[in-house]
Coordinates of C-alpha atoms in Angstrom, one line a residue:
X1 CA 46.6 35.6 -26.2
X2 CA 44.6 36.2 -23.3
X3 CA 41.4 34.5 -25.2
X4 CA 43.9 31.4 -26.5
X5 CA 44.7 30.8 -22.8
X6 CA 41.2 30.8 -21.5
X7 CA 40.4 28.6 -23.6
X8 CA 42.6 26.3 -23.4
X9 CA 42.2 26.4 -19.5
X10 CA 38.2 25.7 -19.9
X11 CA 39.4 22.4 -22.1
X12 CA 41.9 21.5 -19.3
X13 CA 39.5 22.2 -17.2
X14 CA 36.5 20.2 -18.5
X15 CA 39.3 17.4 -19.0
X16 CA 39.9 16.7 -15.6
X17 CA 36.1 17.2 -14.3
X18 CA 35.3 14.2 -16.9
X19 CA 38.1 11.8 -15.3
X20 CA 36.7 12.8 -12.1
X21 CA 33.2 11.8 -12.9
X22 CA 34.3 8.8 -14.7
X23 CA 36.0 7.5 -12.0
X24 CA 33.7 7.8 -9.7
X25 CA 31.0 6.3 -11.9
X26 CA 33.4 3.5 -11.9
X27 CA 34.1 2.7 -8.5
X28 CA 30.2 2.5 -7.8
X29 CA 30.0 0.6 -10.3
X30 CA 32.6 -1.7 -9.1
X31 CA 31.3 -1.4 -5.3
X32 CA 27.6 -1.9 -6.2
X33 CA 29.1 -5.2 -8.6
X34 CA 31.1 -6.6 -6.0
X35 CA 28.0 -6.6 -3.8
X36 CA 26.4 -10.1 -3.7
X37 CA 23.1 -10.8 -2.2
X38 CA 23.7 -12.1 1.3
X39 CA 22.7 -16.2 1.1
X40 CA 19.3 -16.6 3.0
X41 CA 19.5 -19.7 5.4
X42 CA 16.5 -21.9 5.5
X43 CA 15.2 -25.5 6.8
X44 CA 12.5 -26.9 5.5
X45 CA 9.7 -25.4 8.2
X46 CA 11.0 -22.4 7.7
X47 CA 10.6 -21.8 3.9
X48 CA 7.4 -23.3 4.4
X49 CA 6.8 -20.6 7.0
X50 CA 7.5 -18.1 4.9
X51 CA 5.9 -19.1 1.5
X52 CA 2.3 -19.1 3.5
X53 CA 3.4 -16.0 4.6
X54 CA 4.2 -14.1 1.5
X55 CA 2.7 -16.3 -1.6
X56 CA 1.2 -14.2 -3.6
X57 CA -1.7 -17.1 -4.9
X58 CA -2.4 -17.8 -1.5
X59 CA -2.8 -14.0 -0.5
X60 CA -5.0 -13.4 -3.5
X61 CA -7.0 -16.5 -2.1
X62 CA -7.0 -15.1 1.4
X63 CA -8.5 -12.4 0.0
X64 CA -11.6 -14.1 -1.2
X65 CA -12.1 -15.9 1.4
X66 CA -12.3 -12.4 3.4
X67 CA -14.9 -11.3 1.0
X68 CA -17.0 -13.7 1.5
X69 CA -16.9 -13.9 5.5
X70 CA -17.8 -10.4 4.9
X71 CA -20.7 -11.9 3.5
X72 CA -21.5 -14.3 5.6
X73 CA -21.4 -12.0 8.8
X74 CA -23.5 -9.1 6.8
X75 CA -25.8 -11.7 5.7
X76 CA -28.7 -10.3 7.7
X77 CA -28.7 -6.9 6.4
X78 CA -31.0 -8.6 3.9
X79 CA -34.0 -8.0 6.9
X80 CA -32.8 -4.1 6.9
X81 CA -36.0 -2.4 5.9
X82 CA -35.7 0.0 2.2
X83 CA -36.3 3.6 3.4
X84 CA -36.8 5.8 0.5
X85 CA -37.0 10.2 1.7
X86 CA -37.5 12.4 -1.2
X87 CA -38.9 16.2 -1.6
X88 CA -39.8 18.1 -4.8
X89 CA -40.1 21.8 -5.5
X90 CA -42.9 22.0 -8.0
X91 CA -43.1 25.7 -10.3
X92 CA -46.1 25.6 -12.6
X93 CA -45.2 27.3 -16.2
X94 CA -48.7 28.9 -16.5
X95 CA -51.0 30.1 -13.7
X96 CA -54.5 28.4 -12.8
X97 CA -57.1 29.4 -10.9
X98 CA -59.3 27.3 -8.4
X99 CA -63.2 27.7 -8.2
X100 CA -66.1 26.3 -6.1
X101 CA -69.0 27.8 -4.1
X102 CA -68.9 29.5 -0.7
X103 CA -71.7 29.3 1.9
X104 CA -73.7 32.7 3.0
X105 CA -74.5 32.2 6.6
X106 CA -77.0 34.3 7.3
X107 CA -80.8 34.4 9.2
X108 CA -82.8 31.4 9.1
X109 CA -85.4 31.0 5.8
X110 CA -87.7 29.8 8.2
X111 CA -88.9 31.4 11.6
X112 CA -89.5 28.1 12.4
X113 CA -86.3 26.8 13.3
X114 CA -85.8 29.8 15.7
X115 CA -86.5 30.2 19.3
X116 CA -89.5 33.3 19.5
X117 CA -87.6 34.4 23.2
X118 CA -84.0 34.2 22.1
X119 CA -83.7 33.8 18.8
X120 CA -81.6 30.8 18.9
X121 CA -81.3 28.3 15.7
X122 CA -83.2 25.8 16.8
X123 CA -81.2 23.2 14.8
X124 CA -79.5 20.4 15.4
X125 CA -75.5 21.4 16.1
X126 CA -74.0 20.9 12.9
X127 CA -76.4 21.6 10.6
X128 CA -76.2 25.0 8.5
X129 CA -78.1 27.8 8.9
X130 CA -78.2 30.1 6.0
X131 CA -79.2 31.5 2.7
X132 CA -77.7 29.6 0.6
X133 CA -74.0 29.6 -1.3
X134 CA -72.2 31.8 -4.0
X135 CA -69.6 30.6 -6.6
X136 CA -66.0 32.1 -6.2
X137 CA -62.9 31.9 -8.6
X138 CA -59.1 32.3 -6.8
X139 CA -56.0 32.5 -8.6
X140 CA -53.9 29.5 -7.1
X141 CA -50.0 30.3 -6.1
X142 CA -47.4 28.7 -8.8
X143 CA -45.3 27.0 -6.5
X144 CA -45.6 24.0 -4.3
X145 CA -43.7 21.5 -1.9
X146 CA -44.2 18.0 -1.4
X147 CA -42.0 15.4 0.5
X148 CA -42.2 11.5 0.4
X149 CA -41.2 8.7 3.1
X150 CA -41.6 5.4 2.2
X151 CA -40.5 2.5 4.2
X152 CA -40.9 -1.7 2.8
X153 CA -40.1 -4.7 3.9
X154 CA -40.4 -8.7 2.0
X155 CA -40.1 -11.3 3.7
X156 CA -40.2 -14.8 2.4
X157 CA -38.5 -18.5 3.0
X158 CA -35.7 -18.3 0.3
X159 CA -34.2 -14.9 2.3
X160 CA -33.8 -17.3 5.2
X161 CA -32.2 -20.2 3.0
X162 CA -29.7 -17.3 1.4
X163 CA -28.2 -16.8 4.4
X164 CA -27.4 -20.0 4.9
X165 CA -26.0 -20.5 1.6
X166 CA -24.0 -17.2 2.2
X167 CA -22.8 -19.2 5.8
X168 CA -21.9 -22.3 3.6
X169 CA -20.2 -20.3 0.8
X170 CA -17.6 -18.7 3.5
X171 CA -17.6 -22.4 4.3
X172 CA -16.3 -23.6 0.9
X173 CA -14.0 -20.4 1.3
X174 CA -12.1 -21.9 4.4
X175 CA -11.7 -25.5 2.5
X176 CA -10.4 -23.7 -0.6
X177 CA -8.0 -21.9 1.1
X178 CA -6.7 -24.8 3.4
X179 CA -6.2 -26.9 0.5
X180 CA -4.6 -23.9 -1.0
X181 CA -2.5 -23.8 1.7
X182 CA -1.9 -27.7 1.8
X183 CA -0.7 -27.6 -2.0
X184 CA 1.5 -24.8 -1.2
X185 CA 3.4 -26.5 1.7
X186 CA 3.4 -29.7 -0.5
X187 CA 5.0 -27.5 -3.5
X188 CA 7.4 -26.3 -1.2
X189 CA 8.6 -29.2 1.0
X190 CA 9.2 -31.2 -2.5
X191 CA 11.0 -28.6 -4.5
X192 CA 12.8 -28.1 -1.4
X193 CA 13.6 -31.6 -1.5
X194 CA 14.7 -31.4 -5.1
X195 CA 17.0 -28.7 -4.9
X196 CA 19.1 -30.6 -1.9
X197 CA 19.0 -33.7 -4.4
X198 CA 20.7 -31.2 -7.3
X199 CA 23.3 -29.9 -4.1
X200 CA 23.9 -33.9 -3.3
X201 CA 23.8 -34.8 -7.2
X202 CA 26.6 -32.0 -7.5
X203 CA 29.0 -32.7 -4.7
X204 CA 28.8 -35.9 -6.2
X205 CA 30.0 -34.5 -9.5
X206 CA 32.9 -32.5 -7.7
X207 CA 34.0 -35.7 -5.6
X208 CA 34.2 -37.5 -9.1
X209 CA 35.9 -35.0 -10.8
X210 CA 38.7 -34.8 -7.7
X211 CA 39.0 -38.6 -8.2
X212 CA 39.4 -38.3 -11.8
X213 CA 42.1 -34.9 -11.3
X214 CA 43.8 -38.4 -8.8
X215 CA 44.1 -40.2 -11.7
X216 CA 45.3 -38.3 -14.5
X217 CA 47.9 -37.4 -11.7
X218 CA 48.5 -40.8 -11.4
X219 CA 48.5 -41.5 -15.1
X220 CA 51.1 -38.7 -15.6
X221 CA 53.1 -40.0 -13.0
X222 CA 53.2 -43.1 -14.3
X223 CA 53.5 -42.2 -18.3
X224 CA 56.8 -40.4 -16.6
X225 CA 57.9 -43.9 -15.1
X226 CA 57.2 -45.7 -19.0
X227 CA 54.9 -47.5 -16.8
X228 CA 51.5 -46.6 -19.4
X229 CA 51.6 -45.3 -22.5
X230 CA 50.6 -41.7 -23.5
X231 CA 47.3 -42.9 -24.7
X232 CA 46.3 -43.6 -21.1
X233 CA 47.6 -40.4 -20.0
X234 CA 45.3 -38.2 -22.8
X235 CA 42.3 -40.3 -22.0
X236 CA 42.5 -39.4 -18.4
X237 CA 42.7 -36.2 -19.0
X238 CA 39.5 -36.0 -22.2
X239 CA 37.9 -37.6 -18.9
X240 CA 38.9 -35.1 -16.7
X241 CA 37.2 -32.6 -19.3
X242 CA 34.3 -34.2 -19.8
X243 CA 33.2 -33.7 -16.6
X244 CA 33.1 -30.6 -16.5
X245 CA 30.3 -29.4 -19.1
X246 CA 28.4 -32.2 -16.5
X247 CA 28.6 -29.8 -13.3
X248 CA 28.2 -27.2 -15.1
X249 CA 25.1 -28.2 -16.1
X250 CA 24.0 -29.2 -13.3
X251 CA 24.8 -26.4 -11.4
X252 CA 22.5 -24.5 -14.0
X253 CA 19.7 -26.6 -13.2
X254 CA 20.1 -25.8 -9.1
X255 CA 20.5 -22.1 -9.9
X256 CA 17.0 -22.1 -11.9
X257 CA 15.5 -24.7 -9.2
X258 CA 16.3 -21.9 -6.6
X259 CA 14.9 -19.2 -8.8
X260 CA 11.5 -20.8 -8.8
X261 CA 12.0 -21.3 -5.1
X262 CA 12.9 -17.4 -4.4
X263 CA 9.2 -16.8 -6.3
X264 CA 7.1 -19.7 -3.9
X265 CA 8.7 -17.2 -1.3
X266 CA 8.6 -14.1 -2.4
X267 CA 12.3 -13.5 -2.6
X268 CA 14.1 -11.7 -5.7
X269 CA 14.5 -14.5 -8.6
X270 CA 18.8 -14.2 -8.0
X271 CA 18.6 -14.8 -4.1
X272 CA 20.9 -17.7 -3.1
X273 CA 20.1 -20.3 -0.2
X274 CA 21.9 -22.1 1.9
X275 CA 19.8 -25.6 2.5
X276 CA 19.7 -27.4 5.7
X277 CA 21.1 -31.2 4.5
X278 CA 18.9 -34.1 5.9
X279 CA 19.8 -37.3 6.7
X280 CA 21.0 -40.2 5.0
X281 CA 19.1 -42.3 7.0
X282 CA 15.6 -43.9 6.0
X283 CA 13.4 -45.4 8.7
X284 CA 11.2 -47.0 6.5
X285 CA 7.6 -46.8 7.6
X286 CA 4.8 -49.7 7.4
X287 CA 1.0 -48.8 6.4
X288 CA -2.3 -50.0 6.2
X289 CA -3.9 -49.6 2.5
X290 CA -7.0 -50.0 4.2
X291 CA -7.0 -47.2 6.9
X292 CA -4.8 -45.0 4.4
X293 CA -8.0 -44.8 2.3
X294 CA -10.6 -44.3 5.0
X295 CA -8.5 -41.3 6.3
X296 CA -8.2 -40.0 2.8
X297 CA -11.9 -40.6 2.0
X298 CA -12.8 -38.2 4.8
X299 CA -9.7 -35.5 5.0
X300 CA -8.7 -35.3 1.5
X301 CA -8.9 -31.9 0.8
X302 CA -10.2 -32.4 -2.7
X303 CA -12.8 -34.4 -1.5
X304 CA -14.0 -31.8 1.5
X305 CA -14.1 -29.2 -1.1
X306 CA -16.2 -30.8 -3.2
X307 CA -18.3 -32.1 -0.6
X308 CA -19.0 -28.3 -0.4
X309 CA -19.9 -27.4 -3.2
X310 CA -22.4 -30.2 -3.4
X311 CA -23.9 -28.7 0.1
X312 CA -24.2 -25.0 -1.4
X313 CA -25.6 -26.7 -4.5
X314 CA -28.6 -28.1 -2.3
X315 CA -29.1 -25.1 -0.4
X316 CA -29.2 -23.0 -3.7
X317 CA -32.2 -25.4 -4.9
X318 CA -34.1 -24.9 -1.9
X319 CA -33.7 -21.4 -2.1
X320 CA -34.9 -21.6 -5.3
X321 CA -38.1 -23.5 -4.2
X322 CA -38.7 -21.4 -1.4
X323 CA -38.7 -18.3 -4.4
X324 CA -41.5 -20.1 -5.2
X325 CA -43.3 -19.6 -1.8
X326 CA -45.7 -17.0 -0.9
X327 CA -43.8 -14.0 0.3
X328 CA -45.1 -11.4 3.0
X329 CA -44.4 -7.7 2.0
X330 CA -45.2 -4.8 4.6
X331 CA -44.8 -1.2 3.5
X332 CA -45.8 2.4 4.6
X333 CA -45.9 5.3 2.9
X334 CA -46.5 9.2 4.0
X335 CA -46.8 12.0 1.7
X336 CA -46.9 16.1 3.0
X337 CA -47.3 18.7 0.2
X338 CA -47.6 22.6 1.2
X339 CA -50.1 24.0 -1.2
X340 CA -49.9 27.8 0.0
X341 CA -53.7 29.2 -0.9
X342 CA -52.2 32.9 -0.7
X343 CA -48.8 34.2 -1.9
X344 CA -48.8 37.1 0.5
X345 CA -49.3 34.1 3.4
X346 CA -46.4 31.2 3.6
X347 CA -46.2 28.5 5.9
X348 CA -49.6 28.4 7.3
X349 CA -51.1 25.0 8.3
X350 CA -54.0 25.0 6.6
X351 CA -51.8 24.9 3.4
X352 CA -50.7 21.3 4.3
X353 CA -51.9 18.4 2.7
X354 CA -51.0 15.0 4.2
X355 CA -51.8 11.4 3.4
X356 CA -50.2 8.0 4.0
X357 CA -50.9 4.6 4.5
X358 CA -49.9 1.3 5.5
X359 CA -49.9 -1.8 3.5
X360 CA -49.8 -5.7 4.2
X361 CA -49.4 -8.0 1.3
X362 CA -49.4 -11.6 1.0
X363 CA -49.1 -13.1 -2.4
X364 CA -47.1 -15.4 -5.1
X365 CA -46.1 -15.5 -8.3
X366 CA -48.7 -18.0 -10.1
X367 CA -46.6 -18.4 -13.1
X368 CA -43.5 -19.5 -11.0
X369 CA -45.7 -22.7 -10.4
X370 CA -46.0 -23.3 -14.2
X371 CA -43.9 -26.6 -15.1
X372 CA -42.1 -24.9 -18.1
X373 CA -41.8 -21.9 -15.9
X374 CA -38.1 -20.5 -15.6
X375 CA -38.5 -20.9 -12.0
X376 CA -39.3 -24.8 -12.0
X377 CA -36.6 -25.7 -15.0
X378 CA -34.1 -23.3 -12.2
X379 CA -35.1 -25.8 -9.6
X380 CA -34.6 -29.3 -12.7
X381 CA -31.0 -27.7 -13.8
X382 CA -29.8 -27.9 -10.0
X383 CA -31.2 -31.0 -9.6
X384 CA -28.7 -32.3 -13.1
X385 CA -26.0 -30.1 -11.5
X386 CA -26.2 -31.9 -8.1
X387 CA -26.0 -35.2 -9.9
X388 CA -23.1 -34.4 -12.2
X389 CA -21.6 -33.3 -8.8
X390 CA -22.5 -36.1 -6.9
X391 CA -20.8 -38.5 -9.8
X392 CA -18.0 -36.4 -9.3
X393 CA -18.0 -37.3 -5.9
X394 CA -17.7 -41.1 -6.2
X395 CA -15.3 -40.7 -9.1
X396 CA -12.7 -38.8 -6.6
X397 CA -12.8 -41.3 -4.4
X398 CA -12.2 -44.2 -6.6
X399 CA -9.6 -42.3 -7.9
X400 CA -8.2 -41.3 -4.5
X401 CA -8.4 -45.1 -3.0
X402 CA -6.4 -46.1 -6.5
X403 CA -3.6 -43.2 -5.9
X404 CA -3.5 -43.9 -2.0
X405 CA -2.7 -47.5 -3.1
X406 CA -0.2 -46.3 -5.8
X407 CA 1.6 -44.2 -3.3
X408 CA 1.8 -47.0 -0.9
X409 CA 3.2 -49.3 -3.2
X410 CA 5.8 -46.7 -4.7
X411 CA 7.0 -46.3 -0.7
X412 CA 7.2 -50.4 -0.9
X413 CA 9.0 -50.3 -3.9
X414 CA 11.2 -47.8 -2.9
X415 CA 12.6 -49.4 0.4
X416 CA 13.0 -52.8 -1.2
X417 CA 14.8 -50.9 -3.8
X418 CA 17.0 -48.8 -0.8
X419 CA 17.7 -51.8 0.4
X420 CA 19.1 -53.7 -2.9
X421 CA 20.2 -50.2 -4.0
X422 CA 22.6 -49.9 -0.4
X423 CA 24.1 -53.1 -1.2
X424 CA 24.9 -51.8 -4.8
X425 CA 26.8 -49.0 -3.5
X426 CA 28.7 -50.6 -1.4
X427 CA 30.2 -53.1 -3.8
X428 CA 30.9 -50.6 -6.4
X429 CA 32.9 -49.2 -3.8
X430 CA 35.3 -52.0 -3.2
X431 CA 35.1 -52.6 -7.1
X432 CA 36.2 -49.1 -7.5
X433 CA 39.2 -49.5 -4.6
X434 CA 39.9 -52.4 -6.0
X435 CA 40.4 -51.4 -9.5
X436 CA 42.6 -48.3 -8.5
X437 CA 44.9 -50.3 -6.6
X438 CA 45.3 -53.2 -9.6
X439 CA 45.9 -49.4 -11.8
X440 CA 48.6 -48.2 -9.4
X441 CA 50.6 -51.9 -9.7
X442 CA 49.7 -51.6 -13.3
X443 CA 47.4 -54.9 -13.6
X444 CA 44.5 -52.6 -14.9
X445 CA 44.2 -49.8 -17.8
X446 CA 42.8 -46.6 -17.1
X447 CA 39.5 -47.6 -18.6
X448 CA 38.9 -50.1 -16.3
X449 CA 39.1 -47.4 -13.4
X450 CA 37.1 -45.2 -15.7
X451 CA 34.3 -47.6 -15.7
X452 CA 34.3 -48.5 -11.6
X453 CA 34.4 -45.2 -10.8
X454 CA 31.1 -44.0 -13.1
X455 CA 29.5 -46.8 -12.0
X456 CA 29.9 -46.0 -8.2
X457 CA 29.2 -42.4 -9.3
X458 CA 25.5 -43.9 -11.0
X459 CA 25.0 -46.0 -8.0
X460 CA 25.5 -43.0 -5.5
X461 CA 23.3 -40.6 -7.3
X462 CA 20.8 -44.2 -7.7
X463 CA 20.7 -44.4 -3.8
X464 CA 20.5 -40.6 -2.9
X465 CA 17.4 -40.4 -5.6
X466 CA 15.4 -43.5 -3.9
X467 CA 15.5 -42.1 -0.9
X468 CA 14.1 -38.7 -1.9
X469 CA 11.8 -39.9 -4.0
X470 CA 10.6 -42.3 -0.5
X471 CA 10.4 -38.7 0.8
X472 CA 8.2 -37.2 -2.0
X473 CA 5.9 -39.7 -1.6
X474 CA 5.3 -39.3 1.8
X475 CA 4.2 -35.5 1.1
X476 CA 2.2 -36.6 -1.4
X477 CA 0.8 -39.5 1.2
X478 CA 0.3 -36.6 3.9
X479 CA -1.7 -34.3 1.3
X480 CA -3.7 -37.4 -0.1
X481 CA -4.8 -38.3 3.8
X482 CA -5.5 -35.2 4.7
X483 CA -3.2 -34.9 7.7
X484 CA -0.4 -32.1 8.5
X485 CA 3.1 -32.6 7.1
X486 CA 5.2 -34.5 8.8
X487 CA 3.1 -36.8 10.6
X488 CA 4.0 -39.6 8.5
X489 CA 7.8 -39.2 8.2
X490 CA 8.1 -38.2 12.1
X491 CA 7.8 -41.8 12.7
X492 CA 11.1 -42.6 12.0
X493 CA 14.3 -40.7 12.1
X494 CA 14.3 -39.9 8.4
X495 CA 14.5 -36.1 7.0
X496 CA 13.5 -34.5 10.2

């Protein structure tokens, strides 16, 4: 018994630490669900701000352009002298043995050379006095230390010309991240744009659908009065429906718009914004083809970088030639081995050897001078890649003179079409009025307010696209010309 009813405790038991648990699980759950991710104001300025901030492409770019200032700064370490130290302990396998002949000084062979009263050598200092020399045989130690230093230095024309190029390569760095930084801002500032013409796009949708919930209202009320028949009353109601799959749509469209955004800023992919509306009102802005083109001609970023690159082409040709040059190379060397003469004796100067010199050298590379050398078809392939570059060059700036005029007459053809486009809305307005008025006296069917009030929806959406579109041009004006956003469109009161 005792054994049923511990058992049956341990189920109970286990029972009611599982609902526990589960319930628990749950209401995290629930807490950590109901949790949305707080909605991120920005303006325009400031989601630029922060994209140039955290961009991961533009970091990756700063990065290079870090490495090579690096470069550019270190460039004279290239004048820093090699210094090579090195010693060697040396064990023979087999022992040797050293032999020459040793002299016997002794009395001179000749009484001549001595002085009678003092028995001096009568010699010149210097000169040996003795019998004459007797072969000898050593055993010579195994072991042996040496020690090296050398030191060298080249010097020629091209090192001179690759710190230059090094100078003009951190150059080109600066331009590529600029423009970088230009497209960036540009990508920004216009998806911005297109996700406030989705919001505006949208509460146009919403306004629709509330007039269209009006009408089927209407409609009800007045199949109720006999006034329509049910037909009209069903139709408004399949129109009242059909709108919806159209904001729902479009509401999928802003929500993957803002996605992309959340990655130009380095925000989580789900992270909703709340956009700063601009105005309605354009300022349309005059130019001058003429001037637009000069300015883009010389601050296009394009067209700066590859200005660059034709630079560091040229300097990477002379370097080349001056390869070709006679270079100066300086080195010294010294060299110490301890060659002990006696194993029971270490350390002892006389066991040092040393030798060094110093050498100057002046020469050139004959066979660089050959004209189907490598080194003279180096110097022929960047003179072709110069060329190409240079063609490149001119072709940019055709192009950019034909998409600065391009731009300019898009802008032109947007604010005459603002301006037909204003008037559009405006009487689709009073047709739309109109026609629900003539539908409440019951002059008018419900198709007939159907129709006015898509086309004032089309000539809303029309208008609200012209005048973005007059904004996205001006970025793309700004980036073309070289100049900071906003210059252009601060001119007038439009989108500030």
């Amino acid at each position: 018994m005792n054994l049923k009813k511990n058992r049956r405790f341990i189920v109970l038991f286990c029972l009611a630490l599982f609902t526990v648990i589960s319930a628990n699980i749950q209401a995290q759950s629930a807490e950590s669900g109901g949790q949305a991710k707080q909605t991120v104001r920005l303006s325009t300025s400031e989601a630029v701000e922060r994209a140039l901030r955290n961009n991961l492409s533009l970091e990756s770019t700063r990065t290079s352009v870090a490495t090579k200032r690096r470069a550019s700064e270190m460039s004279w370490n290239q004048f820093i002298p090699s210094i090579s130290v090195n010693g060697i302990f040396q064990l023979d396998n087999e022992k040797s043995t050293a032999s020459g002949m040793i002299p016997l000084e002794q009395i001179p062979l000749n009484p001549l050379y001595t002085n009678p009263l003092t028995g001096a050598s009568l010699l010149p200092p210097g000169v040996p006095n003795f019998y004459g020399v007797v072969p000898y045989s050593v055993d010579v130690p195994q072991w042996r230390i040496v020690g090296n230093v050398q030191v060298s230095l080249s010097l020629s024309a091209a090192m001179f010309e690759n710190m230059r190029r090094l100078r003009l390569d951190y150059e080109g760095g600066l331009l590529t991240y600029e423009k970088a930084k230009a497209q960036l801002e540009r990508d920004v500032r216009k998806a911005y744009h297109s996700m406030l013409l989705l919001q505006e796009n949208i509460n146009l949708l919403r306004s629709s659908f509330e007039n269209v919930e009006r009408q089927v209202q209407m409609a009800y009320a007045n199949y109720s009065a006999g006034l329509v028949p049910e037909l009209t009353y069903l139709q408004a109601r399949v129109s009242r429906e059909n709108m919806r799959p159209m904001i729902d749509q479009a509401e999928n469209g802003l929500k993957l718009s803002m996605a992309q955004f959340a990655m130009f800023l380095g925000f989580d992919y789900d992270t909703p914004f709340e956009l700063v509306p601009v105005s309605s009102n354009v300022d349309f802005i005059p130019f001058d083809v003429a001037d637009m083109i000069r300015q883009a001609s010389a601050k296009k970023p394009d067209i700066l970088e590859l200005r660059q690159t034709i630079l560091m082409l040229e300097s990477a040709r002379k370097a080349q030639v001056y390869a070709i040059t006679p270079y100066l190379n300086i080195s010294w060397g010294s060299n110490s081995a301890f060659i002990p003469l006696d194993d029971k004796k270490f350390f002892t100067w006389d066991d040092w050897n040393r030798s060094g010199s110093l050498s100057i050298t002046l020469g050139t590379s004959l066979h660089s001078l050959l004209p189907w050398g490598s080194s003279i078809q180096g110097v022929k392939n960047l003179d072709d890649q110069i060329t190409t570059a240079s063609i490149g060059l001119a072709q940019l700036i055709r192009g950019t003179e034909i998409e600065i005029y391009s731009i300019i007459l898009s802008l032109e053809r947007a604010r005459i079409s603002a301006e037909v486009q204003a008037q559009t809305v405006d009487l689709a307005e009073q047709s739309r009025r109109l026609t629900e008025e003539a539908y409440r006296a019951g002059i008018q069917d419900y198709s007939q307010v159907q129709n006015a009030e898509q086309s004032l929806h089309q000539a809303r959406v029309q208008m609200i696209e012209l005048q973005f579109n007059y904004l996205n041009s001006l970025i793309d004006l700004e980036y073309a010309i070289g100049v900071p956003f906003g210059t252009l469109s601060s001119k007038g009161d439009a989108f500030k």
